[in-house]
CSV table of C-alpha atoms in Angstrom, one decimal:
chain,number,residue,atom,x,y,z
A,6,UNK,CA,0.0,0.0,0.0
A,7,UNK,CA,1.2,3.5,-0.9
A,8,UNK,CA,2.2,5.7,2.1
A,9,UNK,CA,0.5,9.1,1.7
A,10,UNK,CA,2.3,10.6,4.7
A,11,UNK,CA,4.0,13.9,4.0
A,12,UNK,CA,6.8,15.7,5.8
A,13,UNK,CA,6.6,19.3,4.8
A,14,UNK,CA,9.1,21.5,6.6
A,15,UNK,CA,9.2,18.9,9.3
A,16,UNK,CA,5.5,19.1,9.7
A,17,UNK,CA,4.0,15.6,9.3
A,18,UNK,CA,0.5,14.9,8.1
A,19,UNK,CA,-1.2,11.6,7.2
A,20,UNK,CA,-1.8,12.8,3.6
A,21,UNK,CA,-0.9,15.7,1.4
A,22,UNK,CA,-4.4,17.2,1.4
A,23,UNK,CA,-4.7,20.4,3.4
A,24,UNK,CA,-7.6,22.8,3.5
A,25,UNK,CA,-6.6,26.3,2.4
A,26,UNK,CA,-7.2,29.4,4.5
A,27,UNK,CA,-10.7,30.2,3.6
A,28,UNK,CA,-14.3,30.0,4.9
A,29,UNK,CA,-14.1,26.3,5.6
A,30,UNK,CA,-11.3,26.9,8.2
A,31,UNK,CA,-12.8,29.8,10.0
A,32,UNK,CA,-13.8,28.1,13.2
A,33,UNK,CA,-13.2,25.1,15.5
A,34,UNK,CA,-16.5,23.4,14.5
A,35,UNK,CA,-15.5,23.3,10.8
A,36,UNK,CA,-11.9,22.3,11.4
A,37,UNK,CA,-12.9,19.4,13.7
A,38,UNK,CA,-15.3,18.2,11.0
A,39,UNK,CA,-12.6,18.4,8.4
A,40,UNK,CA,-10.2,16.4,10.5
A,41,UNK,CA,-12.8,13.8,11.2
A,42,UNK,CA,-13.4,13.5,7.5
A,43,UNK,CA,-9.7,12.8,6.9
A,44,UNK,CA,-8.0,16.0,5.9
A,45,UNK,CA,-4.3,15.9,6.6
A,46,UNK,CA,-4.0,19.5,7.6
A,47,UNK,CA,-5.6,22.9,7.6
A,48,UNK,CA,-4.5,26.5,7.2
A,49,UNK,CA,-6.7,28.4,9.6
A,50,UNK,CA,-8.5,31.3,8.1
A,51,UNK,CA,-6.5,34.5,8.2
A,52,UNK,CA,-6.2,36.2,11.5
A,53,UNK,CA,-5.8,40.0,11.9
A,54,UNK,CA,-4.5,42.4,14.5
A,55,UNK,CA,-5.8,42.7,18.0
A,56,UNK,CA,-8.6,45.2,18.1
A,57,UNK,CA,-12.0,45.6,16.5
A,58,UNK,CA,-12.7,42.7,14.2
A,59,UNK,CA,-12.9,43.1,10.5
A,60,UNK,CA,-16.5,43.7,9.3
A,61,UNK,CA,-17.7,41.5,6.3
A,62,UNK,CA,-20.6,42.3,4.1
A,63,UNK,CA,-24.0,41.0,5.2
A,64,UNK,CA,-25.1,40.0,1.8
A,65,UNK,CA,-24.0,37.8,-1.1
A,66,UNK,CA,-20.3,37.1,-0.9
A,67,UNK,CA,-19.8,34.7,-3.9
A,68,UNK,CA,-20.2,34.9,-7.6
A,69,UNK,CA,-20.0,31.7,-9.7
A,70,UNK,CA,-19.0,30.6,-13.2
A,71,UNK,CA,-20.8,27.5,-14.2
A,72,UNK,CA,-20.1,24.8,-16.7
A,73,UNK,CA,-22.4,22.2,-18.2
A,74,UNK,CA,-25.2,21.0,-15.8
A,75,UNK,CA,-24.3,23.9,-13.3
A,76,UNK,CA,-20.9,22.4,-12.6
A,77,UNK,CA,-19.0,25.0,-10.6
A,78,UNK,CA,-15.9,26.0,-12.6
A,79,UNK,CA,-14.9,28.9,-10.5
A,80,UNK,CA,-16.0,31.0,-7.5
A,81,UNK,CA,-15.4,34.7,-7.0
A,82,UNK,CA,-15.5,35.8,-3.4
A,83,UNK,CA,-15.5,39.3,-1.7
A,84,UNK,CA,-15.2,37.9,1.8
A,85,UNK,CA,-12.4,39.4,3.9
A,86,UNK,CA,-10.2,37.8,6.6
A,87,UNK,CA,-11.9,36.4,9.8
A,88,UNK,CA,-14.5,38.6,11.3
A,89,UNK,CA,-14.2,36.8,14.6
A,90,UNK,CA,-12.3,38.0,17.6
A,91,UNK,CA,-8.5,37.3,17.6
A,92,UNK,CA,-8.4,35.6,21.0
A,93,UNK,CA,-11.4,33.4,20.2
A,94,UNK,CA,-9.6,32.1,17.2
A,95,UNK,CA,-6.4,31.6,19.1
A,96,UNK,CA,-8.1,29.6,21.9
A,97,UNK,CA,-9.9,27.4,19.3
A,98,UNK,CA,-6.7,26.8,17.4
A,99,UNK,CA,-5.0,25.7,20.6
A,100,UNK,CA,-7.8,23.3,21.5
A,101,UNK,CA,-8.0,21.7,18.0
A,102,UNK,CA,-4.2,21.2,17.7
A,103,UNK,CA,-4.1,19.5,21.1
A,104,UNK,CA,-6.9,17.1,20.1
A,105,UNK,CA,-5.4,16.3,16.7
A,106,UNK,CA,-1.6,16.3,17.2
A,107,UNK,CA,-1.0,14.2,14.0
A,108,UNK,CA,-2.6,16.8,11.7
A,109,UNK,CA,-0.9,19.8,10.3
A,110,UNK,CA,-2.1,23.1,11.8
A,111,UNK,CA,-1.0,26.3,10.0
A,112,UNK,CA,-2.2,29.7,10.9
A,113,UNK,CA,-2.7,32.3,8.2
A,114,UNK,CA,-1.9,35.9,9.3
A,115,UNK,CA,-2.4,39.4,7.8
A,116,UNK,CA,-1.5,42.5,9.8
A,117,UNK,CA,-0.3,46.0,8.8
A,118,UNK,CA,3.1,46.2,7.1
A,119,UNK,CA,4.7,47.4,10.4
A,120,UNK,CA,7.3,45.5,12.4
A,121,UNK,CA,5.5,46.1,15.7
A,122,UNK,CA,2.2,44.6,14.4
A,123,UNK,CA,4.0,41.4,13.5
A,124,UNK,CA,6.0,41.4,16.7
A,125,UNK,CA,2.8,41.6,18.7
A,126,UNK,CA,0.8,38.8,17.0
A,127,UNK,CA,3.5,36.2,16.4
A,128,UNK,CA,4.0,35.2,20.1
A,129,UNK,CA,0.3,34.8,20.5
A,130,UNK,CA,0.1,32.4,17.5
A,131,UNK,CA,3.2,30.5,18.7
A,132,UNK,CA,1.5,29.9,22.0
A,133,UNK,CA,-1.3,28.0,20.4
A,134,UNK,CA,1.1,25.1,19.5
A,135,UNK,CA,0.3,25.4,15.8
A,136,UNK,CA,2.9,23.9,13.5
A,137,UNK,CA,3.7,27.1,11.5
A,138,UNK,CA,2.3,30.2,9.9
A,139,UNK,CA,1.3,31.3,6.4
A,140,UNK,CA,1.8,35.0,5.6
A,141,UNK,CA,-1.2,36.1,3.5
A,142,UNK,CA,0.4,38.3,0.8
A,143,UNK,CA,-2.3,37.4,-1.7
A,144,UNK,CA,-5.8,38.6,-0.9
A,145,UNK,CA,-6.8,40.9,-3.9
A,146,UNK,CA,-9.8,42.7,-2.4
A,147,UNK,CA,-10.8,44.7,0.6
A,148,UNK,CA,-7.6,44.2,2.6
A,149,UNK,CA,-5.3,45.2,-0.3
A,150,UNK,CA,-7.0,48.6,-0.3
A,151,UNK,CA,-5.8,48.9,3.3
A,152,UNK,CA,-2.2,48.2,2.4
A,153,UNK,CA,-2.2,44.5,3.2
A,154,UNK,CA,-2.7,41.3,1.2
A,155,UNK,CA,-1.8,41.6,-2.5
A,156,UNK,CA,-0.6,45.2,-1.8
A,157,UNK,CA,2.3,43.6,0.0
A,158,UNK,CA,2.6,40.6,-2.3
A,159,UNK,CA,3.1,42.8,-5.4
A,160,UNK,CA,6.2,44.4,-3.9
A,161,UNK,CA,9.1,42.0,-3.5
A,162,UNK,CA,10.9,44.3,-1.1
A,163,UNK,CA,7.9,44.3,1.3
A,164,UNK,CA,7.8,40.5,1.1
A,165,UNK,CA,11.4,40.2,2.0
A,166,UNK,CA,11.1,42.7,4.8
A,167,UNK,CA,8.0,41.2,6.5
A,168,UNK,CA,9.4,37.6,6.1
A,169,UNK,CA,12.6,38.7,7.9
A,170,UNK,CA,10.5,40.1,10.7
A,171,UNK,CA,8.6,36.8,11.0
A,172,UNK,CA,11.7,34.7,11.0
A,173,UNK,CA,13.1,36.9,13.8
A,174,UNK,CA,10.1,36.8,16.0
A,175,UNK,CA,8.7,33.3,15.3
A,176,UNK,CA,10.6,30.0,15.8
A,177,UNK,CA,8.5,27.7,13.6
A,178,UNK,CA,8.2,27.4,9.8
A,179,UNK,CA,7.1,30.4,7.9
A,180,UNK,CA,5.2,29.9,4.6
A,181,UNK,CA,4.7,32.9,2.3
A,182,UNK,CA,1.5,32.8,0.3
A,183,UNK,CA,1.9,34.5,-3.1
A,184,UNK,CA,-0.5,36.5,-5.2
A,185,UNK,CA,-1.0,35.6,-8.9
A,186,UNK,CA,-1.9,39.2,-9.6
A,187,UNK,CA,1.6,40.0,-10.8
A,188,UNK,CA,3.6,39.8,-14.0
A,189,UNK,CA,6.4,37.5,-12.9
A,190,UNK,CA,5.8,35.1,-10.0
A,191,UNK,CA,9.5,34.3,-9.7
A,192,UNK,CA,10.3,37.7,-8.3
A,193,UNK,CA,8.1,37.6,-5.1
A,194,UNK,CA,9.2,33.9,-4.7
A,195,UNK,CA,12.8,34.9,-4.8
A,196,UNK,CA,12.1,37.8,-2.3
A,197,UNK,CA,10.5,35.4,0.1
A,198,UNK,CA,13.5,33.1,-0.1
A,199,UNK,CA,15.9,36.0,0.5
A,200,UNK,CA,13.8,36.9,3.6
A,201,UNK,CA,14.3,33.4,5.0
A,202,UNK,CA,10.9,31.9,4.1
A,203,UNK,CA,10.8,28.1,4.7
A,204,UNK,CA,8.3,27.7,1.8
A,205,UNK,CA,5.9,29.4,-0.5
A,206,UNK,CA,2.3,28.6,-1.2
A,207,UNK,CA,0.5,29.6,-4.3
A,208,UNK,CA,-1.7,30.7,-5.9
A,209,UNK,CA,-3.9,33.0,-3.9
A,210,UNK,CA,-7.1,34.1,-5.7
A,211,UNK,CA,-7.1,36.0,-9.0
A,212,UNK,CA,-8.6,39.5,-9.2
A,213,UNK,CA,-11.9,39.2,-11.0
A,214,UNK,CA,-15.5,40.1,-11.7
A,215,UNK,CA,-17.4,37.0,-12.7
A,216,UNK,CA,-20.6,38.6,-14.0
A,217,UNK,CA,-22.8,41.7,-14.3
A,218,UNK,CA,-26.5,41.8,-13.5
A,219,UNK,CA,-28.0,43.2,-16.6
A,220,UNK,CA,-31.2,44.3,-14.8
A,221,UNK,CA,-29.5,46.2,-12.0
A,222,UNK,CA,-26.3,47.0,-14.0
A,223,UNK,CA,-24.1,46.0,-11.1
A,224,UNK,CA,-21.4,43.3,-10.8
A,225,UNK,CA,-22.3,40.1,-9.0
A,226,UNK,CA,-22.3,39.5,-6.1
A,227,UNK,CA,-24.3,42.8,-5.6
A,228,UNK,CA,-24.6,44.6,-2.3
A,229,UNK,CA,-27.4,47.1,-2.3
A,230,UNK,CA,-26.9,47.8,-6.0
A,231,UNK,CA,-23.1,47.9,-6.0
A,232,UNK,CA,-20.5,45.3,-6.8
A,233,UNK,CA,-16.7,45.0,-6.6
A,234,UNK,CA,-13.8,42.9,-7.8
A,235,UNK,CA,-13.1,39.8,-5.8
A,236,UNK,CA,-10.8,36.8,-5.6
A,237,UNK,CA,-11.4,34.0,-8.2
A,238,UNK,CA,-10.6,30.4,-7.4
A,239,UNK,CA,-11.7,26.8,-8.4
A,240,UNK,CA,-11.0,24.4,-11.3
A,241,UNK,CA,-10.8,27.3,-13.8
A,242,UNK,CA,-7.6,28.7,-12.2
A,243,UNK,CA,-5.7,25.3,-12.1
A,244,UNK,CA,-3.7,25.9,-15.3
A,245,UNK,CA,-2.6,29.3,-14.1
A,246,UNK,CA,-1.6,27.9,-10.8
A,247,UNK,CA,0.4,25.0,-12.2
A,248,UNK,CA,2.3,27.3,-14.6
A,249,UNK,CA,3.3,29.6,-11.7
A,250,UNK,CA,4.3,26.6,-9.5
A,251,UNK,CA,6.5,25.3,-12.3
A,252,UNK,CA,8.2,28.6,-12.8
A,253,UNK,CA,9.3,28.7,-9.2
A,254,UNK,CA,10.3,25.0,-9.2
A,255,UNK,CA,12.6,25.3,-12.2
A,256,UNK,CA,14.0,28.8,-11.7
A,257,UNK,CA,17.7,28.6,-10.5
A,258,UNK,CA,17.1,31.3,-7.9
A,259,UNK,CA,14.2,29.5,-6.3
A,260,UNK,CA,14.8,25.8,-7.2
A,261,UNK,CA,14.5,23.7,-4.1
A,262,UNK,CA,12.3,26.1,-2.2
A,263,UNK,CA,9.4,23.9,-0.8
A,264,UNK,CA,6.0,24.7,-2.4
A,265,UNK,CA,2.5,24.2,-1.2
A,266,UNK,CA,0.3,24.0,-4.3
A,267,UNK,CA,-3.1,25.8,-4.4
A,268,UNK,CA,-5.5,26.4,-7.2
A,269,UNK,CA,-8.4,24.3,-8.4
A,270,UNK,CA,-7.5,21.0,-6.8
A,271,UNK,CA,-10.7,18.9,-7.1
A,272,UNK,CA,-9.5,15.3,-7.7
A,273,UNK,CA,-6.6,13.1,-6.8
A,274,UNK,CA,-5.3,13.6,-10.3
A,275,UNK,CA,-5.1,17.4,-9.8
A,276,UNK,CA,-3.1,16.8,-6.6
A,277,UNK,CA,-0.7,14.4,-8.3
A,278,UNK,CA,-0.1,16.9,-11.2
A,279,UNK,CA,0.8,19.7,-8.7
A,280,UNK,CA,3.1,17.3,-6.8
A,281,UNK,CA,4.9,16.3,-10.0
A,282,UNK,CA,5.6,20.0,-10.6
A,283,UNK,CA,7.4,20.3,-7.3
A,284,UNK,CA,4.7,20.7,-4.6
A,285,UNK,CA,5.2,18.9,-1.3
A,286,UNK,CA,1.4,19.0,-0.6
A,287,UNK,CA,-1.7,20.7,-1.9
A,288,UNK,CA,-4.3,23.0,-0.4
A,289,UNK,CA,-8.0,22.8,-1.3
A,290,UNK,CA,-10.9,25.2,-0.9
A,291,UNK,CA,-13.5,25.3,-3.7
A,292,UNK,CA,-13.9,21.6,-4.0
A,293,UNK,CA,-14.7,21.4,-0.3
A,294,UNK,CA,-17.1,24.3,-0.5
A,295,UNK,CA,-18.8,22.6,-3.5
A,296,UNK,CA,-19.0,19.0,-2.4
A,297,UNK,CA,-18.3,19.0,1.4
A,298,UNK,CA,-15.4,17.8,3.5
A,299,UNK,CA,-15.8,14.1,2.6
A,300,UNK,CA,-14.5,14.7,-0.9
A,301,UNK,CA,-11.1,14.2,0.7
A,302,UNK,CA,-11.9,10.5,1.0
A,303,UNK,CA,-12.1,10.1,-2.8
A,304,UNK,CA,-8.8,12.1,-3.1
A,305,UNK,CA,-7.1,9.8,-0.7
A,306,UNK,CA,-8.3,6.5,-2.2
A,307,UNK,CA,-7.7,7.7,-5.8
A,308,UNK,CA,-4.2,8.9,-5.1
A,309,UNK,CA,-3.3,5.7,-3.1
A,310,UNK,CA,-4.6,3.5,-5.9
A,311,UNK,CA,-2.7,5.4,-8.6
A,312,UNK,CA,0.5,5.3,-6.6
A,313,UNK,CA,0.1,1.5,-6.1
A,314,UNK,CA,-0.4,1.0,-9.9
A,315,UNK,CA,2.6,3.1,-10.7
A,316,UNK,CA,4.8,1.5,-8.0
A,317,UNK,CA,5.2,4.6,-6.0
A,318,UNK,CA,5.5,3.9,-2.3
A,319,UNK,CA,5.7,7.5,-1.1
A,320,UNK,CA,4.8,11.0,-2.2
A,321,UNK,CA,8.5,11.8,-2.5
A,322,UNK,CA,8.8,9.1,-5.3
A,323,UNK,CA,7.1,11.4,-7.8
A,324,UNK,CA,7.5,14.9,-6.3
A,325,UNK,CA,9.0,17.2,-8.9
A,326,UNK,CA,9.2,14.4,-11.5
A,327,UNK,CA,7.7,16.7,-14.2
A,328,UNK,CA,10.0,19.6,-13.5
A,329,UNK,CA,12.9,18.5,-15.7
A,330,UNK,CA,10.4,18.0,-18.6
A,331,UNK,CA,9.0,21.6,-18.2
A,332,UNK,CA,11.0,23.9,-20.4
A,333,UNK,CA,10.9,27.1,-22.5
A,334,UNK,CA,9.3,26.9,-26.0
A,335,UNK,CA,12.6,27.4,-27.7
A,336,UNK,CA,13.8,24.0,-26.4
A,337,UNK,CA,10.9,22.0,-27.8
A,338,UNK,CA,12.0,19.4,-30.4
A,339,UNK,CA,11.0,20.7,-33.8
A,340,UNK,CA,12.2,17.4,-35.3
A,341,UNK,CA,9.3,15.5,-33.6
A,342,UNK,CA,6.4,15.0,-36.0
A,343,UNK,CA,3.0,13.5,-35.2
A,344,UNK,CA,-0.3,13.1,-37.1
A,345,UNK,CA,-3.9,12.7,-36.0
A,346,UNK,CA,-5.5,9.3,-36.3
A,347,UNK,CA,-9.2,8.6,-36.2
A,348,UNK,CA,-10.5,5.3,-34.8
A,349,UNK,CA,-13.3,4.6,-37.2
A,350,UNK,CA,-14.9,2.0,-34.9
A,351,UNK,CA,-15.2,4.5,-32.1
A,352,UNK,CA,-16.3,7.5,-34.4
A,353,UNK,CA,-19.9,8.5,-34.0
A,354,UNK,CA,-19.9,10.7,-37.2
A,355,UNK,CA,-20.8,13.8,-35.3
A,356,UNK,CA,-18.5,16.0,-37.5
A,357,UNK,CA,-17.1,18.1,-34.7
A,358,UNK,CA,-13.5,17.4,-35.8
A,359,UNK,CA,-14.3,18.2,-39.4
A,360,UNK,CA,-16.1,21.5,-38.6
A,361,UNK,CA,-13.3,22.7,-36.2
A,362,UNK,CA,-10.5,21.8,-38.6
A,363,UNK,CA,-12.2,23.0,-41.7
A,364,UNK,CA,-13.3,26.4,-40.3
A,365,UNK,CA,-10.6,27.3,-37.8
A,366,UNK,CA,-7.6,25.1,-38.4
A,367,UNK,CA,-5.7,23.5,-41.3
A,368,UNK,CA,-8.4,21.7,-43.4
A,369,UNK,CA,-6.7,18.4,-42.6
A,370,UNK,CA,-9.9,16.3,-42.2
A,371,UNK,CA,-12.1,15.1,-45.1
A,372,UNK,CA,-15.8,14.2,-44.9
A,373,UNK,CA,-17.2,11.7,-47.4
A,374,UNK,CA,-20.8,11.6,-48.7
A,375,UNK,CA,-21.7,9.0,-46.1
A,376,UNK,CA,-20.0,11.0,-43.3
A,377,UNK,CA,-16.8,9.1,-42.9
A,378,UNK,CA,-14.1,11.4,-41.5
A,379,UNK,CA,-10.4,10.8,-42.3
A,380,UNK,CA,-7.2,12.7,-41.7
A,381,UNK,CA,-5.3,14.2,-44.6
A,382,UNK,CA,-1.7,13.7,-43.5
A,383,UNK,CA,-0.4,16.1,-46.1
A,384,UNK,CA,-2.2,18.9,-44.3
A,385,UNK,CA,-2.1,17.8,-40.7
A,386,UNK,CA,0.2,19.8,-38.4
A,387,UNK,CA,-0.8,17.8,-35.3
A,388,UNK,CA,-2.3,20.8,-33.6
A,389,UNK,CA,-4.5,18.5,-31.5
A,390,UNK,CA,-7.7,20.6,-31.9
A,391,UNK,CA,-9.6,17.6,-33.3
A,392,UNK,CA,-8.7,15.5,-30.3
A,393,UNK,CA,-9.8,18.3,-27.9
A,394,UNK,CA,-13.2,18.8,-29.5
A,395,UNK,CA,-14.1,15.2,-30.1
A,396,UNK,CA,-16.8,14.0,-27.7
A,397,UNK,CA,-15.6,10.4,-27.7
A,398,UNK,CA,-12.6,9.8,-25.5
A,399,UNK,CA,-9.6,8.2,-27.3
A,400,UNK,CA,-11.4,8.3,-30.6
A,401,UNK,CA,-8.8,10.6,-32.1
A,402,UNK,CA,-5.2,10.3,-31.1
A,403,UNK,CA,-1.8,11.8,-32.1
A,404,UNK,CA,0.6,9.2,-33.4
A,405,UNK,CA,4.3,10.0,-33.8
A,406,UNK,CA,5.8,9.4,-37.2
A,407,UNK,CA,8.6,6.8,-37.3
A,408,UNK,CA,12.1,8.3,-37.6
A,409,UNK,CA,13.3,8.1,-41.2
A,410,UNK,CA,9.9,8.3,-42.7
A,411,UNK,CA,8.9,11.2,-45.0
A,412,UNK,CA,6.4,13.9,-43.7
A,413,UNK,CA,3.8,14.2,-46.6
A,414,UNK,CA,3.2,17.8,-45.5
A,415,UNK,CA,6.7,19.1,-45.9
A,416,UNK,CA,8.4,16.3,-47.9
A,417,UNK,CA,11.2,16.2,-45.3
A,418,UNK,CA,12.6,13.1,-43.6
A,419,UNK,CA,11.7,12.8,-40.0
A,420,UNK,CA,14.9,13.0,-37.9
A,421,UNK,CA,16.2,9.7,-36.6
A,422,UNK,CA,17.3,11.2,-33.3
A,423,UNK,CA,14.7,13.1,-31.3
A,424,UNK,CA,16.9,13.3,-28.2
A,425,UNK,CA,19.6,15.7,-29.6
A,426,UNK,CA,17.3,18.7,-30.4
A,427,UNK,CA,18.9,20.8,-27.7
A,428,UNK,CA,22.2,20.7,-29.6
A,429,UNK,CA,20.8,20.3,-33.1
A,430,UNK,CA,22.1,22.9,-35.7
A,431,UNK,CA,18.5,23.7,-36.7
A,432,UNK,CA,17.7,24.7,-33.1
A,433,UNK,CA,17.8,28.5,-32.9
A,434,UNK,CA,18.5,28.3,-29.2
A,435,UNK,CA,21.5,26.1,-29.7
A,436,UNK,CA,22.8,28.3,-32.5
A,437,UNK,CA,22.4,31.4,-30.3
A,438,UNK,CA,24.3,29.7,-27.5
A,439,UNK,CA,27.2,29.0,-29.9
């Protein structure tokens, strides 16, 4: 049986599935239910400074993008950090951690960008017995207008400065949560590393407006006729999150920096993909809010079964395995040639592949009078669009041409050695390097 136990920064948890700092981790009741359901850890919803609690809106807080059959593809939220008293949160964290010593307990924090504010709150958090802290440098709404959240995360110098403060006044692991609302994610990650961060987590939510009510002419969610931008999360942001994770994992300045992956993790496969890109664990929010805490049981069983099938005995066996295969476009092998292949036995003659290719691609699929669709190799550039639009899984596939064969589209012989493209004289990157 595969061992799903993770050791992230010396923090052990029975599996790599943590709940992200969000509404599901706002209070003791929820977190206890989460641990009973099987979650390996939680990041407690962001705590603020001592004093009057933050006031959240008393109206709709979420906007949604739906897919087919009202499947939730993404949620936009305008909720702020916890609106519960600081000391109430601290007491609950302490109780829960004492009752679940085998689960990871991380506390998210966001206070003004002043040394004294961090110096004041960090000892209070450390006294709870929590395993570490996560610095919320990502919230894109409400708090950013107050000089916190993404307002800090978008300035590498601030990230480095605050991280140094936290490493000075706190003895346990410090995780820096990064905002995706920035041009180059590598810069804030490098700043966190310079400041002494033990790890980074990403991505936080993406600045967004999901819809506009065309009757009231206000963005949704609407509060008394007015709307605002919020933070977007869920399955729709997964591709963005994975790209940013990979940039940090393969950049020489941040390579080796532990990463907690966040962004659209809904299934065990999503988690496995994040892990192959260098994540030591994953954090989940939207999936739990959509399906409830017990979805983690499917994630655990699915990941365990896949690991058994692949012969992986631990998470470490495949952590970062895809990083060496993630590269810049200029290093892709232009000697590799593939062609689309249609399985006529599986084809249902719907014509989607033909319509897509004929109208928007390379006119590489023919249609006979009796609706038999075939690939025209001399026109096919292997763009994969036909595979993507086909409603029948595995009906269309991309098949690599044998080395030494002639490409009917170009008349050129397919190179015999795909492996040497990085040093091939036709590779502009190799030529430039010389």
